[in-house]
Coordinates of C-alpha atoms in Angstrom, one line a residue:
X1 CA 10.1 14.5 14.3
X2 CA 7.3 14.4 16.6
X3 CA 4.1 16.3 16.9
X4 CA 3.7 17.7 20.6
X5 CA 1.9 15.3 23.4
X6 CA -0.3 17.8 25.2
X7 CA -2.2 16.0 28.0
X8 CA -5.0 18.5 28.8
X9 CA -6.3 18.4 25.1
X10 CA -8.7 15.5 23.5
X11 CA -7.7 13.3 21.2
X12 CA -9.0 11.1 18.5
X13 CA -9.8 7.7 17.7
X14 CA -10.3 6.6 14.3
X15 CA -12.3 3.4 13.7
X16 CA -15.2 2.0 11.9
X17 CA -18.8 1.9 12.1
X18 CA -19.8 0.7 8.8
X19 CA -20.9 -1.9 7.9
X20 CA -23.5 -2.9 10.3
X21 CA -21.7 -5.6 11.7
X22 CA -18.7 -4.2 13.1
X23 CA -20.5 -0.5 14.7
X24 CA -17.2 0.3 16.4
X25 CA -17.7 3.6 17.2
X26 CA -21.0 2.5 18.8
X27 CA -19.8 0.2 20.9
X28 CA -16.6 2.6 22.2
X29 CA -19.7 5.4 22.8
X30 CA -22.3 3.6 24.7
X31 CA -20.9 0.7 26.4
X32 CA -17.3 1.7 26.2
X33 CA -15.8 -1.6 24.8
X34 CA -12.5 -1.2 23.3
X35 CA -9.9 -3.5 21.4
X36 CA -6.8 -3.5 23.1
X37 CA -4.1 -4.5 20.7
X38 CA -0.4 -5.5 20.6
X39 CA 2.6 -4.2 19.3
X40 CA 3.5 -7.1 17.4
X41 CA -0.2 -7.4 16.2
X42 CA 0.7 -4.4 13.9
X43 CA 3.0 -6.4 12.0
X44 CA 0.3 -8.7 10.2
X45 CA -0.2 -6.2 7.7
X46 CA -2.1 -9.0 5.3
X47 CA -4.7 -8.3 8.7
X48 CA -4.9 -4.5 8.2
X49 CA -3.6 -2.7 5.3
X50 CA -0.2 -1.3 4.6
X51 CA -1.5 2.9 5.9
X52 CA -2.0 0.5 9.3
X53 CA 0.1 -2.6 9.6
X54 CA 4.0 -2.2 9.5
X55 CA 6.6 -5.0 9.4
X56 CA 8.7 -3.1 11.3
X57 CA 6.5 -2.6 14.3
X58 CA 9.2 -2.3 17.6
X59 CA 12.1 -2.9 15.5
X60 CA 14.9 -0.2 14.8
X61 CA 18.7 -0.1 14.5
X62 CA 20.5 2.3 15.7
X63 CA 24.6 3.6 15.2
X64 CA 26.6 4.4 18.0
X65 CA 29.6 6.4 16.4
X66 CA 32.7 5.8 19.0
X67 CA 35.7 8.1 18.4
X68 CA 38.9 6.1 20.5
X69 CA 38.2 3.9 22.8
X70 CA 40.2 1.2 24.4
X71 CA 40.9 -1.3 26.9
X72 CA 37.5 -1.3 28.4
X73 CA 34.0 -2.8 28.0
X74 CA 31.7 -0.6 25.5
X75 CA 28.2 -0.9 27.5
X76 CA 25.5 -0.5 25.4
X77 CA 22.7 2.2 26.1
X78 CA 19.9 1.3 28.2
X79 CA 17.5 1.5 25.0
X80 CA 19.2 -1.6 23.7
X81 CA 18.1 -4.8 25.8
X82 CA 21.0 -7.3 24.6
X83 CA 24.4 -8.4 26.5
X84 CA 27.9 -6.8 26.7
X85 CA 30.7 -7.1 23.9
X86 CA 34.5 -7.1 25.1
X87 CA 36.4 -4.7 22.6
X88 CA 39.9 -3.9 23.0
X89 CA 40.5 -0.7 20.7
X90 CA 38.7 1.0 18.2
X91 CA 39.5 4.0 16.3
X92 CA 36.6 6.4 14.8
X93 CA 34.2 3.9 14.3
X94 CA 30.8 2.4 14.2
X95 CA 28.9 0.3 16.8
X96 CA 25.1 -1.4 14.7
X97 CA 22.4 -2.4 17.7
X98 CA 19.5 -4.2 16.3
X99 CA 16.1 -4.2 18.5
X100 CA 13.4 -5.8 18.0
X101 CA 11.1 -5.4 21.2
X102 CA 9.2 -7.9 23.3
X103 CA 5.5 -7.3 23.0
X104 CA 3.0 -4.5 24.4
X105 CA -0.6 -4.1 25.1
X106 CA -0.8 -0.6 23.0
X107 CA -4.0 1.3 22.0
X108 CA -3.5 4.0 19.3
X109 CA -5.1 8.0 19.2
X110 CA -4.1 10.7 17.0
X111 CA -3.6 14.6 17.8
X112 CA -5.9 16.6 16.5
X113 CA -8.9 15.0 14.1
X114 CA -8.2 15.3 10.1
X115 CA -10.4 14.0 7.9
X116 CA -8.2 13.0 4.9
X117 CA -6.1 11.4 7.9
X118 CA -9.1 9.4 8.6
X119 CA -10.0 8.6 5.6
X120 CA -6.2 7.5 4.0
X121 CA -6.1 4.7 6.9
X122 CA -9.6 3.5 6.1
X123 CA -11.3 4.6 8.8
X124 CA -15.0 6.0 8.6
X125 CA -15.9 7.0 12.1
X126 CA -13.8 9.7 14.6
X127 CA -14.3 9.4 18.3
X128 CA -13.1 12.1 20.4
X129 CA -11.6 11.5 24.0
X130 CA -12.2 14.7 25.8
X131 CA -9.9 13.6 29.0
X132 CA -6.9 11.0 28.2
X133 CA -5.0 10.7 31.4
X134 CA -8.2 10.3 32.8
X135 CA -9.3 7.3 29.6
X136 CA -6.3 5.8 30.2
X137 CA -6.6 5.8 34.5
X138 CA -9.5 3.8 33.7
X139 CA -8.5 1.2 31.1
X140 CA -5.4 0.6 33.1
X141 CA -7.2 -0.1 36.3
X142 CA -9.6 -2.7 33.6
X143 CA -6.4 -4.3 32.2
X144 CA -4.5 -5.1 36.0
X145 CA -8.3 -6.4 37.5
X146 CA -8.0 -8.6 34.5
X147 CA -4.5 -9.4 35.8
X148 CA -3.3 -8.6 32.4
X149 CA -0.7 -6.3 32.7
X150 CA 2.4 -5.6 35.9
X151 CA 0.8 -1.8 36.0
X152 CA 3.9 -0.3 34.0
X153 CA 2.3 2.3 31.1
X154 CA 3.1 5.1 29.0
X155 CA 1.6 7.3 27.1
X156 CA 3.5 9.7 24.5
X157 CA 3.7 11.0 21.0
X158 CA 5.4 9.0 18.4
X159 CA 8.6 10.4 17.2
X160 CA 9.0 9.3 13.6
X161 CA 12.5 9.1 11.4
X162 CA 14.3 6.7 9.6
X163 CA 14.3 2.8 10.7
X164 CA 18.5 3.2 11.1
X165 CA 18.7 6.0 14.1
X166 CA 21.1 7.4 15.8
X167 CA 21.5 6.6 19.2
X168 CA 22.1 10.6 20.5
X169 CA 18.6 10.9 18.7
X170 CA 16.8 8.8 20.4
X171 CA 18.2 8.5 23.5
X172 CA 15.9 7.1 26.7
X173 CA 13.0 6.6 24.3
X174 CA 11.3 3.4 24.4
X175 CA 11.4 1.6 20.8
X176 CA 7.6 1.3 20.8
X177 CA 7.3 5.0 20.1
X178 CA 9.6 5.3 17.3
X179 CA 8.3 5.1 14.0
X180 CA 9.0 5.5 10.3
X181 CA 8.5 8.9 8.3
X182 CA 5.8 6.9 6.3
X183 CA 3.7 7.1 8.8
X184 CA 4.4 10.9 10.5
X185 CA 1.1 12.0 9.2
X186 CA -1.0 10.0 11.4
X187 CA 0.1 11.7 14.3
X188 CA -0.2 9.0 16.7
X189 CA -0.5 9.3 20.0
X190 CA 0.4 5.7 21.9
X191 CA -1.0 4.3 25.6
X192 CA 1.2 1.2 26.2
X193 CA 1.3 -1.1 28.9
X194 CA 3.4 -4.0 30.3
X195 CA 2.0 -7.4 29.8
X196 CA 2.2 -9.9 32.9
X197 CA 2.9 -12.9 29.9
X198 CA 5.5 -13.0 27.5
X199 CA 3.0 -14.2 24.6
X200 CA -0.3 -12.2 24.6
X201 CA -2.8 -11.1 22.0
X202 CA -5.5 -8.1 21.5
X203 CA -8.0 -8.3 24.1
X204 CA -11.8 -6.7 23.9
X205 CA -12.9 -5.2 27.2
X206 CA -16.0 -2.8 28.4
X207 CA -15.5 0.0 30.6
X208 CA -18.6 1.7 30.4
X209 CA -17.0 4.6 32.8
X210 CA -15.2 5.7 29.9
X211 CA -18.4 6.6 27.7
X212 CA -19.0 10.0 29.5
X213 CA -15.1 11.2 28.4
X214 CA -16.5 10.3 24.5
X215 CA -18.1 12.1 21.9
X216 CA -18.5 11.6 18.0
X217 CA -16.6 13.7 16.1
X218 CA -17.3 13.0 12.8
X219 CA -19.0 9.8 11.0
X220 CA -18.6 9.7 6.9
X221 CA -21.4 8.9 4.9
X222 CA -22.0 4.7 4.5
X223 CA -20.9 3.6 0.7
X224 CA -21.9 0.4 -0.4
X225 CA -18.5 -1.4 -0.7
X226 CA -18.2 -4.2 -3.4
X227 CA -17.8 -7.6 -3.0
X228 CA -13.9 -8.2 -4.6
X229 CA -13.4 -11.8 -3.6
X230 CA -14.3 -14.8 -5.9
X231 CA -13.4 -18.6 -5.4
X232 CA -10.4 -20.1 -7.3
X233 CA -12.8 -22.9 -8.4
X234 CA -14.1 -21.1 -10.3
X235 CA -13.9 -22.3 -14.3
X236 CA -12.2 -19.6 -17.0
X237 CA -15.3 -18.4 -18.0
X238 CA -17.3 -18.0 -14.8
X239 CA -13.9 -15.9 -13.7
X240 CA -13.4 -14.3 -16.2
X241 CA -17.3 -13.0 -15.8
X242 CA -16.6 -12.3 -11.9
X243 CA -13.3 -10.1 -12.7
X244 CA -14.9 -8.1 -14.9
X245 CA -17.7 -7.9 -12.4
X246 CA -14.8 -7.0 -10.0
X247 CA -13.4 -3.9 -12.0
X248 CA -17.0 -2.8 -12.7
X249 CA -17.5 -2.5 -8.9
X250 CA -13.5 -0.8 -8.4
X251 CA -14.9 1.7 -11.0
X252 CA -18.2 2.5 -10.1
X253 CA -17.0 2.5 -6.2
X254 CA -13.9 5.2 -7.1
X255 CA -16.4 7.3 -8.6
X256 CA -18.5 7.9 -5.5
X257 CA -15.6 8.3 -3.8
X258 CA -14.1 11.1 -6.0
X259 CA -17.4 12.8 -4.9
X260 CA -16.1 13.1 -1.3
X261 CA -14.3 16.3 0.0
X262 CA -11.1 14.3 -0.6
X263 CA -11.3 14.9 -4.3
X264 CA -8.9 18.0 -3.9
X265 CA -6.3 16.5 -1.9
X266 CA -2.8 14.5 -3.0
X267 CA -4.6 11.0 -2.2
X268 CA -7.9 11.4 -4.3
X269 CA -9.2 9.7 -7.2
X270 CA -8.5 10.8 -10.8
X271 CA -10.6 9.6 -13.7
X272 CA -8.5 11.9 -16.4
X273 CA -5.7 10.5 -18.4
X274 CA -4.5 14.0 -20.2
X275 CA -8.2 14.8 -20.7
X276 CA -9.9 11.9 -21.5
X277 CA -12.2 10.5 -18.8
X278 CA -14.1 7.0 -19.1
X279 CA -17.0 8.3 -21.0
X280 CA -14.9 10.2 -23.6
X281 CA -12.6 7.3 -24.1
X282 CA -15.7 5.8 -24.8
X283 CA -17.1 7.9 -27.0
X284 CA -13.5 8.2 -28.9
X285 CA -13.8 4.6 -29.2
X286 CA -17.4 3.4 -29.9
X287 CA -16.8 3.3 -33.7
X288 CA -13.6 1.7 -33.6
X289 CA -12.4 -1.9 -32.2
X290 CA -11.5 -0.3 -29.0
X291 CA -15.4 -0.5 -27.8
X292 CA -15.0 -3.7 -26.2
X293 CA -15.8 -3.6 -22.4
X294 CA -12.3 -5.4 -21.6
X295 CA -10.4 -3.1 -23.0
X296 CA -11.8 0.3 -21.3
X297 CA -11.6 -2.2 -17.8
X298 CA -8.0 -2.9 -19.4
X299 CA -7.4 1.2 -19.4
X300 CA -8.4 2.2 -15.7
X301 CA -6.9 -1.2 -14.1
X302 CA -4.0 0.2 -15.8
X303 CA -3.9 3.3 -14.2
X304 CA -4.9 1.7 -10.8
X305 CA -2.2 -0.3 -11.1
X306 CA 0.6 2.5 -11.8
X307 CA 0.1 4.7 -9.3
X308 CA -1.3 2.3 -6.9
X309 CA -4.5 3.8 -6.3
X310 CA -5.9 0.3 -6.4
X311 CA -3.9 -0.5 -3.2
X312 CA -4.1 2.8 -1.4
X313 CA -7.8 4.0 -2.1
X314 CA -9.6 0.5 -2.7
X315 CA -7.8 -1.8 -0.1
X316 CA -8.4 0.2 3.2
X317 CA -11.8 1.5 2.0
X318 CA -13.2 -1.8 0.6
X319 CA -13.0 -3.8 3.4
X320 CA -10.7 -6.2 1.3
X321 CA -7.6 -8.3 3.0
X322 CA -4.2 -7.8 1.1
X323 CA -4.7 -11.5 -0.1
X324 CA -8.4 -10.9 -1.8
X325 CA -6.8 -7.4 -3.1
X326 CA -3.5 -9.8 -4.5
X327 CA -5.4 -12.4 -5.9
X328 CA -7.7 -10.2 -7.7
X329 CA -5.3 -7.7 -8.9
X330 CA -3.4 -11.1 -9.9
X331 CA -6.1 -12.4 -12.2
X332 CA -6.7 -9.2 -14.0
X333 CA -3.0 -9.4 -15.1
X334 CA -3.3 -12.7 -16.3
X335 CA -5.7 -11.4 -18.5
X336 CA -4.0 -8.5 -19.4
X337 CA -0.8 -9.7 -20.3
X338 CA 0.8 -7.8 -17.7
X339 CA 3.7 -9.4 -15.9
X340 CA 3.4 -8.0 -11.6
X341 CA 5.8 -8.3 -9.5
X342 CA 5.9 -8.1 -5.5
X343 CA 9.0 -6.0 -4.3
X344 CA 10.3 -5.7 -0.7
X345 CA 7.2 -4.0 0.9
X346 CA 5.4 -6.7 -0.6
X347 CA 3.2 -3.7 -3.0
X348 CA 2.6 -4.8 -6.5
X349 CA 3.8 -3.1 -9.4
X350 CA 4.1 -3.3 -13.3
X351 CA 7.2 -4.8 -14.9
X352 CA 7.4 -3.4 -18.6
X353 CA 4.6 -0.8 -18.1
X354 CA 7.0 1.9 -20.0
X355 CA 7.6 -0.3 -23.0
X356 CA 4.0 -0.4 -23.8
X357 CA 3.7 3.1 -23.3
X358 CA 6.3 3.7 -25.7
X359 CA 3.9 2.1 -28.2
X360 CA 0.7 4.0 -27.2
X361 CA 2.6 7.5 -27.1
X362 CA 3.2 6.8 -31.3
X363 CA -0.7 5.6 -32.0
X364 CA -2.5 8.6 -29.6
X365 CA -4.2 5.7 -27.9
X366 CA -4.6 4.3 -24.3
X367 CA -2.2 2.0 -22.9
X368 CA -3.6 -1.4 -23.5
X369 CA -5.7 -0.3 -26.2
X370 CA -2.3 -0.3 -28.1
X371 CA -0.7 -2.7 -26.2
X372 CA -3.7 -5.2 -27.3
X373 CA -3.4 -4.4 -31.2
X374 CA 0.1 -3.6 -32.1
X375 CA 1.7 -7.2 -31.0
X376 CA -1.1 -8.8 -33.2
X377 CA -0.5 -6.3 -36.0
X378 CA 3.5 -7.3 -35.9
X379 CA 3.3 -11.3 -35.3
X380 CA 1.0 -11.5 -38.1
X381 CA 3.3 -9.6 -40.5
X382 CA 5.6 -11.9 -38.9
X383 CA 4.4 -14.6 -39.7
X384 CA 3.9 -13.4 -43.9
X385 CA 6.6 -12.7 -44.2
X386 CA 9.1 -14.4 -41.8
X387 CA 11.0 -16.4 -45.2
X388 CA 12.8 -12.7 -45.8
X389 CA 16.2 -12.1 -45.1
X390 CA 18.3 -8.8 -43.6
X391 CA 19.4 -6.7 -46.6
X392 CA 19.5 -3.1 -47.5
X393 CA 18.0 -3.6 -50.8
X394 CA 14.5 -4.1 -49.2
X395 CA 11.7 -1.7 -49.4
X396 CA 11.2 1.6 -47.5
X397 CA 8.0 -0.7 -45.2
X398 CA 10.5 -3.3 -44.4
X399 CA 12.0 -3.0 -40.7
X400 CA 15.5 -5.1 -40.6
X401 CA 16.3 -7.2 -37.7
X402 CA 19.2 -8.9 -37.8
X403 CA 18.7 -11.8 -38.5
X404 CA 15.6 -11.3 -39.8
X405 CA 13.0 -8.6 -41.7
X406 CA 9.6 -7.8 -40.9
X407 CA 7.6 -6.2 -43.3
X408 CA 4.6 -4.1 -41.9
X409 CA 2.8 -1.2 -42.5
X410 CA 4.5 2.4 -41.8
X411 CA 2.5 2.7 -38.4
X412 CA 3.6 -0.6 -37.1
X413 CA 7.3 0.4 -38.1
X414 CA 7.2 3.1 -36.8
X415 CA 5.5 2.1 -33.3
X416 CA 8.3 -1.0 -33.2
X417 CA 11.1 1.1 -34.0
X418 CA 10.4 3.4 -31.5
X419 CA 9.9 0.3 -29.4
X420 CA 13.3 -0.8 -29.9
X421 CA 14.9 2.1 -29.4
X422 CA 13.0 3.2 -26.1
X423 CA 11.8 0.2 -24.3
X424 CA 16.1 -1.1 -23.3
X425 CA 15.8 -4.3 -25.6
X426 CA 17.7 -4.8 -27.7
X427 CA 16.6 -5.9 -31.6
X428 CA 17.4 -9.6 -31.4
X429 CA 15.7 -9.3 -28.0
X430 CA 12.5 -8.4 -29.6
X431 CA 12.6 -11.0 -32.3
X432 CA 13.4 -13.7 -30.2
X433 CA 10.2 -13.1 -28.2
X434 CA 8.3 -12.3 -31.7
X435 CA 9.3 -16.5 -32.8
X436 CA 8.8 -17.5 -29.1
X437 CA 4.9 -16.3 -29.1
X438 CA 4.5 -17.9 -33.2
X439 CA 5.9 -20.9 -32.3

């Protein structure tokens, strides 16, 4: 699907104007100085964030179905640059074209001006282009006296579906305007242009004739963004110290954001776990052993990290690179004792998250407030009374494993029975990483 290219009606760049540094939005109103990027450039998504960057920038396959065909060449459509095959018969089949497109100058504009759209690719400023054909007249005439580009350009809606397409679907559109349903709700609007070089990169220019076709839309408020990068020199101590400075900042930034008119929408921050929000875990807690600072951080990285909130809210909006957000994320489960893992899209994620919610479900506690005392709880039983033997005739407390027993209180049993039975592992599984940890 596509949303509709209407010519005669602005559009909108989003971009930044915070902090003082960058001032964007400034520069594209009063001087008219633009970043003119590349297709490819949209790739590095370690340079922008994953609402932005996307690995498969100008690549798509598409499936040409062929009923009966033979004793002829099978041309392929004009969409896909690469030569001729010679086949001789085929019967109710499949022909697979991968394309992966040679590079573009491209600037990016969206249809109509949304504020959660804004805000959900990191973007604090919207400027409105009242006349595009016209923005675009001018730009192009910039690029080609810069001897830049051949004079070829297009300007169109993107059309977004799956990365496998059907060729009937997509039939005499270029490849740089097709793009993946992730990203249909940034409506994107695309002015491309032919380069004169086969290797090129993003190019800043000024053309201040473009100023009077601008206006600000909107501009969000400025939030101080914290600093979420430390050194690897660093010693234990000093990081530990700086992570838990880290997390203080995540938290203390999330709640001003939730303050924002995005608070209502799909994408905004949530401080409630059931009903419990930081200061009543804290005051559920202050009596007990659960009032340790780490442990609350422990709670809300927690939640961060399972519904990615972390990734989505604090990467775009915290001026962070993936690799400062990785590392950092990457620390905290080290000292956690949470084992992440990096799938395709390169996204972190927990491995064994449900197990330990297993636990916590039983106790009426956070997360990793259980999942910090219940192991302890069971080694150390472990370790009293690890000389006893598998047999029926022990007491009610005792919890056989073959090959071994555990004796431990009726709360411990209870949370490592339902452990067992919940978490996929099997009981010799569990004690073999109960002796592993005591050895």
């Amino acid at each position: 699907m596509s949303s509709k290219f209407d010519p005669t009606q602005p559009l909108f760049k989003y971009t930044d104007e915070y902090p003082p540094d960058k001032k964007y939005a400034t520069g594209m109103l009063q001087h008219g100085i633009l970043k003119i990027g590349t297709l490819h450039d949209f790739r590095k998504v370690e340079d922008y964030n994953y609402t932005i960057g996307d690995i498969y920038e100008g690549r798509s396959q598409f499936i040409d179905h062929i009923d009966h065909t033979e004793g002829r060449k099978i041309k392929k459509p004009p969409l896909v640059n690469s030569s001729k095959k010679t086949i001789v018969t085929i019967k109710n089949s499949f022909n697979a074209y991968d394309v992966d497109s040679q590079d573009f100058y491209i600037f990016c504009v969206t249809i109509g001006h949304s504020t959660k759209g804004m805000q959900k690719t990191g973007y604090n400023a919207s400027v409105r282009i009242n006349n595009p054909m016209e923005f675009m007249r001018i730009i192009t005439q910039e690029l080609i006296g810069q001897g830049l580009i051949t004079g070829e350009c297009w300007i169109d809606a993107c059309m977004y579906g799956e990365r496998h397409r059907s060729l009937k679907e997509v039939q005499n559109i270029p490849v740089f305007f097709l793009k993946s349903t992730d990203f249909e709700y940034q409506k994107e609007v695309r002015m491309v242009w032919a380069p004169t070089e086969s290797s090129i990169g993003h190019k800043i220019i000024e053309c201040p004739a473009i100023a009077k076709l601008l206006s600000l839309q909107e501009l969000l408020p400025k939030i101080e963004k914290p600093n979420l990068s430390y050194s690897p020199r660093l010693k234990d101590e000093e990081l530990l110290k700086k992570t838990y400075e880290v997390v203080d900042s995540i938290i203390e930034y999330l709640q001003k954001y939730k303050d924002t008119e995005e608070q209502n929408s799909s994408d905004s921050i949530s401080f409630k776990n059931g009903s419990q929000t930081l200061s009543e875990l804290q005051e559920k807690y202050k009596a007990g052993p659960f009032m340790e600072k780490d442990l609350l951080i422990k709670e809300y990285a927690n939640r961060g990290f399972r519904d990615g909130r972390l990734e989505r809210i604090i990467l775009p909006h915290a001026g962070l690179n993936e690799k400062e957000l990785a590392s950092t994320l990457q620390r905290l489960a080290e000292l956690f004792e949470i084992r992440l893992a990096v799938n395709d899209n390169k996204f972190l994620k927990i491995e064994r998250a449900s197990e330990y919610r297993f636990w916590a479900r039983n106790f009426d506690m956070p997360i990793f407030m259980f999942a910090e005392k219940a192991p302890e709880l069971i080694l150390q039983a472990y370790k009293d009374e690890k000389k006893f033997t598998a047999g029926s005739d022990k007491p009610e407390s005792t919890l056989s494993i073959e090959p071994y027993s555990l004796k431990l209180s009726p709360e411990v049993r209870k949370a490592l029975a339902w452990f067992v039975k919940n978490s996929g592992a099997t009981p010799s599984e569990v004690m073999d990483e109960l002796q592993q940890t005591i050895r």
